[in-house]
Amino acid sequence: MTRSVRHAAFTIEKTYDAPPSKVWRAWSDPSEKAVWFSGPEEWGPDEFELDFRVGGREISRGGPPGGPVFTYDATYRDIVPGERFVYAYDMFSDEIRISVSLGTVELAAAGDGTKLTYTDHGAYLDGADTPEEREHGTRELLDALGRVLSGEPATA
């Protein structure tokens, strides 16, 4: 196997028609985050745990029938309640680590709504994952968050 690493960063900005406190809860409350932070519906139920505190972990695991199983394993590094949080996370496909990243979520009031800025710095390993795939998946999750904040189902 040829070993390689590709470094990349991306930023996504979204404005939600919900106050920052509601957006914050959607990220920090385990029962609320479990509604929108998951794989496609055809994958079935995911395993999900969230301990939202500095040093706390978050794990989400799931995948399509027959595999592979994808695992997101995060540790929260910095939390400023209601404003921002920073976390380091590894992504796995079955038992293979495919990336290591640092994610930052920033929230700011925008009129009656919230401007969310998500920034991701990743090291994508051995060609098993790409920044383009990660940004696409992150956009899908942030869209699902927007649907839930609007009172719609997470899936389109």
XYZ file of C-alpha atoms in Angstrom:
156
model
C 0.000 0.000 0.000
C 1.268 3.447 -0.898
C 1.028 5.823 2.042
C -0.021 9.422 1.448
C -1.611 12.380 3.178
C -3.527 15.234 1.593
C -4.087 18.371 3.670
C -7.062 20.631 3.010
C -9.363 23.101 4.700
C -12.844 24.339 3.900
C -15.339 26.746 5.415
C -19.128 26.601 5.114
C -21.395 29.452 6.172
C -25.112 28.953 6.755
C -27.812 31.225 8.098
C -30.661 29.544 9.947
C -34.057 31.026 10.807
C -33.630 30.087 14.477
C -32.040 31.887 17.427
C -28.456 30.981 18.402
C -29.684 29.257 21.590
C -31.757 26.810 19.518
C -28.897 26.111 17.100
C -26.534 25.605 20.042
C -28.922 23.057 21.612
C -29.141 21.204 18.295
C -25.360 20.642 18.486
C -24.902 20.169 22.237
C -27.953 18.159 23.366
C -27.508 14.440 22.586
C -31.182 13.774 21.867
C -31.428 16.784 19.536
C -28.171 16.120 17.676
C -29.061 12.460 17.109
C -32.048 13.604 14.992
C -29.968 15.312 12.284
C -26.376 14.029 12.666
C -26.564 10.649 10.971
C -25.997 8.829 7.721
C -28.581 8.376 4.973
C -31.895 6.841 6.023
C -31.227 3.625 4.066
C -28.283 2.926 6.380
C -30.653 2.275 9.278
C -30.082 3.426 12.860
C -26.630 4.642 13.855
C -24.807 4.136 17.125
C -24.523 7.597 18.685
C -23.016 8.966 21.922
C -22.378 12.609 22.866
C -20.596 13.995 25.937
C -20.537 17.713 25.075
C -17.887 19.180 27.385
C -14.192 20.002 27.056
C -12.496 16.604 26.996
C -15.801 14.870 26.222
C -16.231 12.485 23.317
C -18.714 12.015 20.554
C -19.032 8.798 18.582
C -21.261 8.120 15.611
C -21.077 4.777 13.839
C -23.081 3.396 10.941
C -23.056 2.430 7.324
C -24.933 0.861 4.473
C -26.226 -2.705 4.724
C -23.278 -5.007 4.043
C -20.706 -2.349 5.022
C -18.432 -0.625 5.335
C -19.071 0.775 8.800
C -18.044 4.417 9.155
C -17.018 5.738 12.568
C -16.727 9.380 13.601
C -14.780 9.696 16.869
C -14.452 13.263 18.222
C -13.014 14.902 21.327
C -14.105 18.416 22.300
C -11.098 20.710 22.827
C -12.673 24.151 23.436
C -16.210 25.291 24.218
C -17.448 28.856 24.654
C -21.146 28.323 25.471
C -23.488 29.729 22.859
C -20.631 31.000 20.670
C -18.153 28.356 19.497
C -16.670 24.947 19.953
C -13.611 23.209 18.577
C -13.128 19.476 18.296
C -10.604 17.012 16.903
C -12.005 13.994 15.121
C -10.946 10.811 13.370
C -12.947 9.104 10.641
C -12.710 5.355 10.071
C -13.966 3.036 7.340
C -14.311 -0.269 9.153
C -11.040 -0.328 11.145
C -9.043 1.866 8.743
C -8.419 5.480 9.784
C -9.211 7.551 6.691
C -8.766 11.068 8.074
C -7.876 13.194 11.087
C -9.450 16.647 11.325
C -10.011 19.721 13.433
C -13.502 21.236 13.245
C -14.697 24.605 14.518
C -18.312 25.758 14.774
C -19.000 29.452 15.383
C -22.465 30.920 15.984
C -23.502 34.565 15.756
C -26.861 36.294 15.850
C -28.071 37.360 12.408
C -31.267 39.369 12.883
C -33.763 36.885 14.344
C -31.663 33.990 13.095
C -28.184 32.536 13.408
C -25.134 32.647 11.181
C -23.170 29.422 11.533
C -19.582 29.240 10.315
C -18.090 25.757 10.104
C -14.358 25.400 9.395
C -12.607 22.080 8.887
C -8.855 21.386 8.640
C -8.193 17.823 7.567
C -5.449 15.332 6.888
C -6.895 12.783 4.424
C -5.005 9.524 4.571
C -3.842 7.149 1.856
C -6.477 8.215 -0.690
C -9.250 6.574 1.359
C -11.093 9.898 1.828
C -11.013 13.274 0.105
C -11.674 16.866 1.113
C -14.361 17.063 -1.580
C -16.254 14.085 -0.127
C -15.940 15.498 3.403
C -17.200 18.933 2.397
C -20.126 17.359 0.517
C -21.077 15.229 3.531
C -20.737 18.181 5.892
C -23.002 20.302 3.688
C -25.595 17.504 3.740
C -25.462 17.389 7.557
C -25.774 21.182 7.855
C -28.739 21.085 5.453
C -30.334 18.385 7.637
C -29.771 20.629 10.661
C -31.544 23.457 8.822
C -34.528 21.244 8.046
C -34.819 20.146 11.681
C -34.540 23.752 12.919
C -37.406 24.618 10.536
C -39.563 21.837 11.957
C -39.128 19.481 8.994
C -37.769 15.921 8.959
C -33.960 15.714 8.787
C -34.040 13.758 5.523
C -35.025 15.521 2.312
